Amino acid sequence: MAWENPFKEMANSKPLFLTIYATVLIGIVFSSVYVFSAIYSSPNSTFSLSIAPSASSDKNTEPSVQASNFSHRQVDDVSIPVKSQLRSKLLKPIWEVPPAGSKMPDLESFKLSKELVQERVTDNIVVVTFGNYAFMDFILTWVKHLTDMGVENLLVGAMDTKLLEALYWKGVPAFDMGSHMSTVDVGWGSPTFHKMGREKVVLIDSILPYGFELLMCDTDMVWLKNPLPYIARFPEADVLTSTDQVVPTVTDDRLDLWQQVGAAYNIGIFHWRATESAKKLAREWKEMILADDKIWDQNGFNELVRRQLGPSVDDDSGLVYAYDGNLKLGLLPASIFCSGHTYFVQAMFQHLRLEAYAVHTTFQYAGTEGKRHRLREGMVFYDPPEYYNPPGGLLTFKPSIPKNLLLDGEHTIDTHFTLVNYQMKQIRTALAVASVLNRTLVMPPLWCRLDRLWFGHPGILPGSLTRPPFVCPLDHVFEINVMLKEMANEEFGPGINIREYSLFENPSMPQEVKKSWLDVHLCQEGSPGCQVNSTSQSGVLKLPKHSTEETLKTAFSKFKDVKVIQFSSMQDAFDRFTDKTREEQFRNRVKRYVGIWCCVENHTPGHIYYDMYWDEKPGWKAAPPNSTKDDHPPW
């Protein structure tokens, strides 16, 4: 019989055979309908398609269609390993906002459940962060980095209703942690901060029994490269964790050598598989920190995991037996899963010619504002368009640093302070000019000869890849959280907004802002063409050195609509405020803008205060306080 033309055969056959042919064909059709219905429609289907953008950086690449989400099935009593739980629907696109005029669903529908998590799972893994409304911009940055690289199997835990609602209306998948957390920044080390840490542990213990892999992250980190392929290289690992290691143990992208990692395991980035050992660890960790609210979640994790450490699982993977002797632990390389030190200070990944996967804003000294500023310096923080075009416009200048201050002599406390103080004086002048002109100051790159830490050290950590002099984060010298907080005008005068040194290099900077530009060259008063309102044909404004408040206001009165004013130098650019009260207010303000260098070895106290007005104190010397009685800022 010719199968390709069964109807012709049936037409030439006897009625009995015609009936048989028809019955067989109808049976085939109905069987097919049943099979396809079971595959694609049933909540317990055994196969589904996951359609997601390719992780390729080529934006013109078509979305890939990947078969995924097999269930655990038994065939002849042989277990077939599978990648993920079943899902009957595709991932809902992130950033797809609810229709206009719609209402937010009842809060009950946002409670954590296996079904809610399963909606975001791909290849059995979900990427999770959590926070309160104070970290909304961090969370949106975190989500955008992942979605830009095609990772959409993510969820955000909302610790307050305000954040939950805000994320819902932006199309970001979120769930209600039921924390009833304050919506403001709680501050590192505070009781509420530790409460947030305990909630993380409870969250991990809640999700692992669902059977999904969990990549848990703090909100103060960003993903720079899709981490999921890297994690998949270690299928035997129960837990992979980042660390505070500052000395490289490997020079490629292998896991760090566990025998050489003496720093704390940092729980800001870690991956869990839902194995029995991992679930046991999560359960005991939760019981530990809930029983004693004085235990910091990270310390508790380190204590448990290091209860038994060793031997290696094998010769190749880099995994080590830990915790109960059965847990297989891997330490993510600090060179590419970066801390605030290995990324912003050492640039370890660049020295080793590697690509960084992530940066976590640890090892910094100015609270949440300092974290934001670091990410902005690295051009990996997402701000709204108005951030790049502030009211009143921007002020920038070209810093001048003599070669000998950067390179000559040994890198010591004295040479470090000489270098920083030289730059600080220029920045002080720039702050004054910005205050007079009511402009936002773009801070210059800040050069340091010594590192900053919390403890006594020789200036540069032995074994690290820090190479002085280096462009150090602004929070190494300046108290960014103080610079940006509200202060009483009566005592401190008007606030002075700042931006990061990399602002004009940021791809998000609008061209219209960069095109509206005025160059200012300082000149000696009395020299040809050096007078207020003197502008050359090239559009350069010549400004007399040692200008007063009134001179500045007069000279720039007709340039208020110019977006960017750049001084060729700040050396001797400003002389004084006209109003004595205003002068005193400014001094009160900027004295508090600088912090400490830490720390001299074998000396208590070992820190040394920076002084914004060091040049007004003859014989000023960089030295720690002689005693605790002398331990106070220089005001």
PDB file of N, CA, C and O in Angstrom, residues 344-404:
ATOM      1  N   PHE A 344      38.298  47.252  42.380  1.00  0.00           N
ATOM      2  CA  PHE A 344      38.497  48.702  42.334  1.00  0.00           C
ATOM      3  C   PHE A 344      39.904  49.142  42.731  1.00  0.00           C
ATOM      4  O   PHE A 344      40.344  50.224  42.347  1.00  0.00           O
ATOM      5  N   VAL A 345      40.595  48.360  43.518  1.00  0.00           N
ATOM      6  CA  VAL A 345      41.938  48.744  43.961  1.00  0.00           C
ATOM      7  C   VAL A 345      43.006  48.001  43.161  1.00  0.00           C
ATOM      8  O   VAL A 345      43.881  48.616  42.551  1.00  0.00           O
ATOM      9  N   GLN A 346      42.914  46.689  43.137  1.00  0.00           N
ATOM     10  CA  GLN A 346      43.943  45.908  42.443  1.00  0.00           C
ATOM     11  C   GLN A 346      43.713  45.789  40.941  1.00  0.00           C
ATOM     12  O   GLN A 346      44.674  45.652  40.183  1.00  0.00           O
ATOM     13  N   ALA A 347      42.444  45.798  40.519  1.00  0.00           N
ATOM     14  CA  ALA A 347      42.108  45.463  39.127  1.00  0.00           C
ATOM     15  C   ALA A 347      42.755  44.126  38.762  1.00  0.00           C
ATOM     16  O   ALA A 347      43.396  43.976  37.715  1.00  0.00           O
ATOM     17  N   MET A 348      42.580  43.145  39.646  1.00  0.00           N
ATOM     18  CA  MET A 348      43.268  41.870  39.513  1.00  0.00           C
ATOM     19  C   MET A 348      42.962  41.179  38.189  1.00  0.00           C
ATOM     20  O   MET A 348      43.858  40.604  37.545  1.00  0.00           O
ATOM     21  N   PHE A 349      41.715  41.236  37.764  1.00  0.00           N
ATOM     22  CA  PHE A 349      41.341  40.559  36.526  1.00  0.00           C
ATOM     23  C   PHE A 349      42.080  41.143  35.326  1.00  0.00           C
ATOM     24  O   PHE A 349      42.424  40.424  34.390  1.00  0.00           O
ATOM     25  N   GLN A 350      42.348  42.453  35.361  1.00  0.00           N
ATOM     26  CA  GLN A 350      43.079  43.074  34.255  1.00  0.00           C
ATOM     27  C   GLN A 350      44.545  42.641  34.261  1.00  0.00           C
ATOM     28  O   GLN A 350      45.119  42.351  33.209  1.00  0.00           O
ATOM     29  N   HIS A 351      45.144  42.607  35.438  1.00  0.00           N
ATOM     30  CA  HIS A 351      46.534  42.162  35.527  1.00  0.00           C
ATOM     31  C   HIS A 351      46.695  40.735  34.994  1.00  0.00           C
ATOM     32  O   HIS A 351      47.713  40.403  34.376  1.00  0.00           O
ATOM     33  N   LEU A 352      45.682  39.895  35.244  1.00  0.00           N
ATOM     34  CA  LEU A 352      45.767  38.494  34.845  1.00  0.00           C
ATOM     35  C   LEU A 352      45.153  38.237  33.476  1.00  0.00           C
ATOM     36  O   LEU A 352      45.078  37.092  33.037  1.00  0.00           O
ATOM     37  N   ARG A 353      44.722  39.301  32.803  1.00  0.00           N
ATOM     38  CA  ARG A 353      44.131  39.216  31.468  1.00  0.00           C
ATOM     39  C   ARG A 353      42.912  38.285  31.469  1.00  0.00           C
ATOM     40  O   ARG A 353      42.751  37.410  30.609  1.00  0.00           O
ATOM     41  N   LEU A 354      42.034  38.517  32.443  1.00  0.00           N
ATOM     42  CA  LEU A 354      40.812  37.731  32.578  1.00  0.00           C
ATOM     43  C   LEU A 354      39.594  38.634  32.438  1.00  0.00           C
ATOM     44  O   LEU A 354      39.709  39.860  32.503  1.00  0.00           O
ATOM     45  N   GLU A 355      38.437  38.041  32.270  1.00  0.00           N
ATOM     46  CA  GLU A 355      37.180  38.790  32.236  1.00  0.00           C
ATOM     47  C   GLU A 355      36.467  38.628  33.569  1.00  0.00           C
ATOM     48  O   GLU A 355      36.262  37.504  34.031  1.00  0.00           O
ATOM     49  N   ALA A 356      36.093  39.739  34.177  1.00  0.00           N
ATOM     50  CA  ALA A 356      35.403  39.687  35.460  1.00  0.00           C
ATOM     51  C   ALA A 356      33.949  39.277  35.266  1.00  0.00           C
ATOM     52  O   ALA A 356      33.275  39.749  34.342  1.00  0.00           O
ATOM     53  N   TYR A 357      33.480  38.397  36.132  1.00  0.00           N
ATOM     54  CA  TYR A 357      32.077  37.985  36.115  1.00  0.00           C
ATOM     55  C   TYR A 357      31.218  38.892  36.994  1.00  0.00           C
ATOM     56  O   TYR A 357      30.051  39.135  36.682  1.00  0.00           O
ATOM     57  N   ALA A 358      31.781  39.359  38.097  1.00  0.00           N
ATOM     58  CA  ALA A 358      30.968  40.104  39.050  1.00  0.00           C
ATOM     59  C   ALA A 358      31.849  41.014  39.877  1.00  0.00           C
ATOM     60  O   ALA A 358      33.061  40.797  40.003  1.00  0.00           O
ATOM     61  N   VAL A 359      31.221  42.060  40.431  1.00  0.00           N
ATOM     62  CA  VAL A 359      31.902  42.913  41.401  1.00  0.00           C
ATOM     63  C   VAL A 359      30.948  43.169  42.553  1.00  0.00           C
ATOM     64  O   VAL A 359      29.784  43.516  42.355  1.00  0.00           O
ATOM     65  N   HIS A 360      31.462  42.966  43.752  1.00  0.00           N
ATOM     66  CA  HIS A 360      30.705  43.157  44.985  1.00  0.00           C
ATOM     67  C   HIS A 360      31.352  44.321  45.735  1.00  0.00           C
ATOM     68  O   HIS A 360      32.568  44.348  45.908  1.00  0.00           O
ATOM     69  N   THR A 361      30.554  45.296  46.165  1.00  0.00           N
ATOM     70  CA  THR A 361      31.118  46.531  46.718  1.00  0.00           C
ATOM     71  C   THR A 361      31.517  46.390  48.189  1.00  0.00           C
ATOM     72  O   THR A 361      31.090  47.161  49.048  1.00  0.00           O
ATOM     73  N   THR A 362      32.351  45.420  48.449  1.00  0.00           N
ATOM     74  CA  THR A 362      32.939  45.252  49.779  1.00  0.00           C
ATOM     75  C   THR A 362      34.213  46.101  49.868  1.00  0.00           C
ATOM     76  O   THR A 362      34.584  46.784  48.916  1.00  0.00           O
ATOM     77  N   PHE A 363      34.879  46.070  51.000  1.00  0.00           N
ATOM     78  CA  PHE A 363      36.138  46.791  51.190  1.00  0.00           C
ATOM     79  C   PHE A 363      35.983  48.275  50.848  1.00  0.00           C
ATOM     80  O   PHE A 363      36.830  48.855  50.183  1.00  0.00           O
ATOM     81  N   GLN A 364      34.900  48.889  51.301  1.00  0.00           N
ATOM     82  CA  GLN A 364      34.749  50.331  51.060  1.00  0.00           C
ATOM     83  C   GLN A 364      34.303  51.000  52.350  1.00  0.00           C
ATOM     84  O   GLN A 364      33.923  50.351  53.303  1.00  0.00           O
ATOM     85  N   TYR A 365      34.360  52.349  52.370  1.00  0.00           N
ATOM     86  CA  TYR A 365      34.390  53.060  53.648  1.00  0.00           C
ATOM     87  C   TYR A 365      33.395  54.215  53.759  1.00  0.00           C
ATOM     88  O   TYR A 365      33.577  55.100  54.577  1.00  0.00           O
ATOM     89  N   ALA A 366      32.354  54.216  52.934  1.00  0.00           N
ATOM     90  CA  ALA A 366      31.434  55.360  52.985  1.00  0.00           C
ATOM     91  C   ALA A 366      29.977  54.926  52.899  1.00  0.00           C
ATOM     92  O   ALA A 366      29.159  55.609  52.302  1.00  0.00           O
ATOM     93  N   GLY A 367      29.650  53.786  53.488  1.00  0.00           N
ATOM     94  CA  GLY A 367      28.269  53.354  53.545  1.00  0.00           C
ATOM     95  C   GLY A 367      27.674  53.095  52.165  1.00  0.00           C
ATOM     96  O   GLY A 367      28.369  52.854  51.184  1.00  0.00           O
ATOM     97  N   THR A 368      26.358  53.153  52.115  1.00  0.00           N
ATOM     98  CA  THR A 368      25.649  52.874  50.864  1.00  0.00           C
ATOM     99  C   THR A 368      26.001  53.873  49.779  1.00  0.00           C
ATOM    100  O   THR A 368      26.139  53.519  48.606  1.00  0.00           O
ATOM    101  N   GLU A 369      26.163  55.144  50.153  1.00  0.00           N
ATOM    102  CA  GLU A 369      26.539  56.152  49.149  1.00  0.00           C
ATOM    103  C   GLU A 369      27.900  55.835  48.551  1.00  0.00           C
ATOM    104  O   GLU A 369      28.142  56.061  47.364  1.00  0.00           O
ATOM    105  N   GLY A 370      28.801  55.311  49.364  1.00  0.00           N
ATOM    106  CA  GLY A 370      30.106  54.919  48.855  1.00  0.00           C
ATOM    107  C   GLY A 370      30.004  53.762  47.870  1.00  0.00           C
ATOM    108  O   GLY A 370      30.749  53.710  46.877  1.00  0.00           O
ATOM    109  N   LYS A 371      29.086  52.833  48.120  1.00  0.00           N
ATOM    110  CA  LYS A 371      28.882  51.716  47.195  1.00  0.00           C
ATOM    111  C   LYS A 371      28.387  52.226  45.843  1.00  0.00           C
ATOM    112  O   LYS A 371      28.860  51.805  44.788  1.00  0.00           O
ATOM    113  N   ARG A 372      27.388  53.114  45.895  1.00  0.00           N
ATOM    114  CA  ARG A 372      26.887  53.680  44.645  1.00  0.00           C
ATOM    115  C   ARG A 372      28.015  54.376  43.876  1.00  0.00           C
ATOM    116  O   ARG A 372      28.146  54.203  42.661  1.00  0.00           O
ATOM    117  N   HIS A 373      28.805  55.169  44.606  1.00  0.00           N
ATOM    118  CA  HIS A 373      29.838  55.942  43.933  1.00  0.00           C
ATOM    119  C   HIS A 373      30.880  55.031  43.297  1.00  0.00           C
ATOM    120  O   HIS A 373      31.353  55.307  42.184  1.00  0.00           O
ATOM    121  N   ARG A 374      31.220  53.964  43.966  1.00  0.00           N
ATOM    122  CA  ARG A 374      32.185  53.026  43.367  1.00  0.00           C
ATOM    123  C   ARG A 374      31.653  52.414  42.076  1.00  0.00           C
ATOM    124  O   ARG A 374      32.377  52.313  41.078  1.00  0.00           O
ATOM    125  N   LEU A 375      30.410  51.985  42.108  1.00  0.00           N
ATOM    126  CA  LEU A 375      29.833  51.400  40.900  1.00  0.00           C
ATOM    127  C   LEU A 375      29.721  52.432  39.793  1.00  0.00           C
ATOM    128  O   LEU A 375      29.877  52.116  38.608  1.00  0.00           O
ATOM    129  N   ARG A 376      29.464  53.676  40.179  1.00  0.00           N
ATOM    130  CA  ARG A 376      29.419  54.749  39.180  1.00  0.00           C
ATOM    131  C   ARG A 376      30.813  55.027  38.626  1.00  0.00           C
ATOM    132  O   ARG A 376      30.967  55.249  37.417  1.00  0.00           O
ATOM    133  N   GLU A 377      31.825  55.022  39.489  1.00  0.00           N
ATOM    134  CA  GLU A 377      33.193  55.192  38.982  1.00  0.00           C
ATOM    135  C   GLU A 377      33.526  54.107  37.961  1.00  0.00           C
ATOM    136  O   GLU A 377      34.205  54.366  36.967  1.00  0.00           O
ATOM    137  N   GLY A 378      33.050  52.886  38.225  1.00  0.00           N
ATOM    138  CA  GLY A 378      33.280  51.775  37.301  1.00  0.00           C
ATOM    139  C   GLY A 378      32.321  51.749  36.129  1.00  0.00           C
ATOM    140  O   GLY A 378      32.385  50.848  35.289  1.00  0.00           O
ATOM    141  N   MET A 379      31.406  52.727  36.057  1.00  0.00           N
ATOM    142  CA  MET A 379      30.421  52.850  34.965  1.00  0.00           C
ATOM    143  C   MET A 379      29.561  51.599  34.828  1.00  0.00           C
ATOM    144  O   MET A 379      29.219  51.171  33.726  1.00  0.00           O
ATOM    145  N   VAL A 380      29.192  51.004  35.962  1.00  0.00           N
ATOM    146  CA  VAL A 380      28.334  49.818  35.929  1.00  0.00           C
ATOM    147  C   VAL A 380      27.052  50.029  36.735  1.00  0.00           C
ATOM    148  O   VAL A 380      26.331  49.077  37.010  1.00  0.00           O
ATOM    149  N   PHE A 381      26.762  51.271  37.104  1.00  0.00           N
ATOM    150  CA  PHE A 381      25.538  51.584  37.830  1.00  0.00           C
ATOM    151  C   PHE A 381      24.597  52.324  36.888  1.00  0.00           C
ATOM    152  O   PHE A 381      25.023  53.212  36.141  1.00  0.00           O
ATOM    153  N   TYR A 382      23.328  51.942  36.915  1.00  0.00           N
ATOM    154  CA  TYR A 382      22.364  52.565  36.001  1.00  0.00           C
ATOM    155  C   TYR A 382      21.608  53.684  36.708  1.00  0.00           C
ATOM    156  O   TYR A 382      20.917  53.462  37.693  1.00  0.00           O
ATOM    157  N   ASP A 383      21.785  54.883  36.183  1.00  0.00           N
ATOM    158  CA  ASP A 383      21.108  56.059  36.716  1.00  0.00           C
ATOM    159  C   ASP A 383      20.125  56.592  35.676  1.00  0.00           C
ATOM    160  O   ASP A 383      20.307  56.389  34.477  1.00  0.00           O
ATOM    161  N   PRO A 384      19.094  57.322  36.113  1.00  0.00           N
ATOM    162  CA  PRO A 384      18.169  57.935  35.154  1.00  0.00           C
ATOM    163  C   PRO A 384      18.858  59.035  34.367  1.00  0.00           C
ATOM    164  O   PRO A 384      19.888  59.572  34.799  1.00  0.00           O
ATOM    165  N   PRO A 385      18.312  59.429  33.221  1.00  0.00           N
ATOM    166  CA  PRO A 385      18.959  60.445  32.360  1.00  0.00           C
ATOM    167  C   PRO A 385      19.249  61.756  33.073  1.00  0.00           C
ATOM    168  O   PRO A 385      20.271  62.402  32.796  1.00  0.00           O
ATOM    169  N   GLU A 386      18.386  62.151  33.997  1.00  0.00           N
ATOM    170  CA  GLU A 386      18.586  63.440  34.669  1.00  0.00           C
ATOM    171  C   GLU A 386      19.833  63.458  35.549  1.00  0.00           C
ATOM    172  O   GLU A 386      20.343  64.532  35.875  1.00  0.00           O
ATOM    173  N   TYR A 387      20.336  62.288  35.906  1.00  0.00           N
ATOM    174  CA  TYR A 387      21.563  62.246  36.708  1.00  0.00           C
ATOM    175  C   TYR A 387      22.723  62.877  35.940  1.00  0.00           C
ATOM    176  O   TYR A 387      23.606  63.499  36.535  1.00  0.00           O
ATOM    177  N   TYR A 388      22.734  62.716  34.626  1.00  0.00           N
ATOM    178  CA  TYR A 388      23.835  63.195  33.792  1.00  0.00           C
ATOM    179  C   TYR A 388      23.647  64.653  33.358  1.00  0.00           C
ATOM    180  O   TYR A 388      24.536  65.225  32.745  1.00  0.00           O
ATOM    181  N   ASN A 389      22.506  65.210  33.698  1.00  0.00           N
ATOM    182  CA  ASN A 389      22.214  66.584  33.301  1.00  0.00           C
ATOM    183  C   ASN A 389      21.575  67.331  34.482  1.00  0.00           C
ATOM    184  O   ASN A 389      20.402  67.715  34.433  1.00  0.00           O
ATOM    185  N   PRO A 390      22.343  67.535  35.564  1.00  0.00           N
ATOM    186  CA  PRO A 390      21.768  68.106  36.780  1.00  0.00           C
ATOM    187  C   PRO A 390      21.431  69.588  36.623  1.00  0.00           C
ATOM    188  O   PRO A 390      22.046  70.284  35.797  1.00  0.00           O
ATOM    189  N   PRO A 391      20.473  70.075  37.402  1.00  0.00           N
ATOM    190  CA  PRO A 391      20.145  71.508  37.365  1.00  0.00           C
ATOM    191  C   PRO A 391      21.376  72.354  37.704  1.00  0.00           C
ATOM    192  O   PRO A 391      22.160  72.007  38.578  1.00  0.00           O
ATOM    193  N   GLY A 392      21.541  73.446  36.982  1.00  0.00           N
ATOM    194  CA  GLY A 392      22.688  74.321  37.216  1.00  0.00           C
ATOM    195  C   GLY A 392      23.909  73.954  36.417  1.00  0.00           C
ATOM    196  O   GLY A 392      24.840  74.762  36.285  1.00  0.00           O
ATOM    197  N   GLY A 393      23.956  72.733  35.889  1.00  0.00           N
ATOM    198  CA  GLY A 393      25.081  72.320  35.063  1.00  0.00           C
ATOM    199  C   GLY A 393      26.217  71.693  35.851  1.00  0.00           C
ATOM    200  O   GLY A 393      26.170  71.544  37.079  1.00  0.00           O
ATOM    201  N   LEU A 394      27.264  71.310  35.142  1.00  0.00           N
ATOM    202  CA  LEU A 394      28.413  70.597  35.697  1.00  0.00           C
ATOM    203  C   LEU A 394      29.658  71.479  35.686  1.00  0.00           C
ATOM    204  O   LEU A 394      29.822  72.341  34.824  1.00  0.00           O
ATOM    205  N   LEU A 395      30.532  71.232  36.649  1.00  0.00           N
ATOM    206  CA  LEU A 395      31.837  71.889  36.713  1.00  0.00           C
ATOM    207  C   LEU A 395      32.900  70.810  36.777  1.00  0.00           C
ATOM    208  O   LEU A 395      32.799  69.867  37.581  1.00  0.00           O
ATOM    209  N   THR A 396      33.916  70.940  35.936  1.00  0.00           N
ATOM    210  CA  THR A 396      35.013  69.978  35.953  1.00  0.00           C
ATOM    211  C   THR A 396      36.322  70.732  35.779  1.00  0.00           C
ATOM    212  O   THR A 396      36.334  71.909  35.408  1.00  0.00           O
ATOM    213  N   PHE A 397      37.413  70.074  36.074  1.00  0.00           N
ATOM    214  CA  PHE A 397      38.719  70.709  35.896  1.00  0.00           C
ATOM    215  C   PHE A 397      39.772  69.662  35.608  1.00  0.00           C
ATOM    216  O   PHE A 397      39.597  68.471  35.893  1.00  0.00           O
ATOM    217  N   LYS A 398      40.877  70.121  35.024  1.00  0.00           N
ATOM    218  CA  LYS A 398      42.001  69.248  34.725  1.00  0.00           C
ATOM    219  C   LYS A 398      42.988  69.304  35.890  1.00  0.00           C
ATOM    220  O   LYS A 398      43.652  70.325  36.087  1.00  0.00           O
ATOM    221  N   PRO A 399      43.086  68.232  36.659  1.00  0.00           N
ATOM    222  CA  PRO A 399      44.024  68.263  37.783  1.00  0.00           C
ATOM    223  C   PRO A 399      45.466  68.210  37.287  1.00  0.00           C
ATOM    224  O   PRO A 399      45.774  67.562  36.282  1.00  0.00           O
ATOM    225  N   SER A 400      46.319  68.887  37.993  1.00  0.00           N
ATOM    226  CA  SER A 400      47.743  68.860  37.645  1.00  0.00           C
ATOM    227  C   SER A 400      48.513  68.280  38.817  1.00  0.00           C
ATOM    228  O   SER A 400      48.377  68.740  39.951  1.00  0.00           O
ATOM    229  N   ILE A 401      49.304  67.246  38.528  1.00  0.00           N
ATOM    230  CA  ILE A 401      50.084  66.580  39.576  1.00  0.00           C
ATOM    231  C   ILE A 401      51.520  66.451  39.088  1.00  0.00           C
ATOM    232  O   ILE A 401      51.785  65.804  38.061  1.00  0.00           O
ATOM    233  N   PRO A 402      52.469  67.045  39.770  1.00  0.00           N
ATOM    234  CA  PRO A 402      53.882  66.898  39.370  1.00  0.00           C
ATOM    235  C   PRO A 402      54.308  65.432  39.388  1.00  0.00           C
ATOM    236  O   PRO A 402      53.911  64.662  40.272  1.00  0.00           O
ATOM    237  N   LYS A 403      55.130  65.067  38.423  1.00  0.00           N
ATOM    238  CA  LYS A 403      55.600  63.685  38.305  1.00  0.00           C
ATOM    239  C   LYS A 403      56.277  63.196  39.580  1.00  0.00           C
ATOM    240  O   LYS A 403      56.087  62.044  39.988  1.00  0.00           O
ATOM    241  N   ASN A 404      57.034  64.046  40.232  1.00  0.00           N
ATOM    242  CA  ASN A 404      57.781  63.577  41.400  1.00  0.00           C
ATOM    243  C   ASN A 404      56.853  63.158  42.546  1.00  0.00           C
ATOM    244  O   ASN A 404      57.177  62.270  43.333  1.00  0.00           O
TER     245      ASN A 404
END
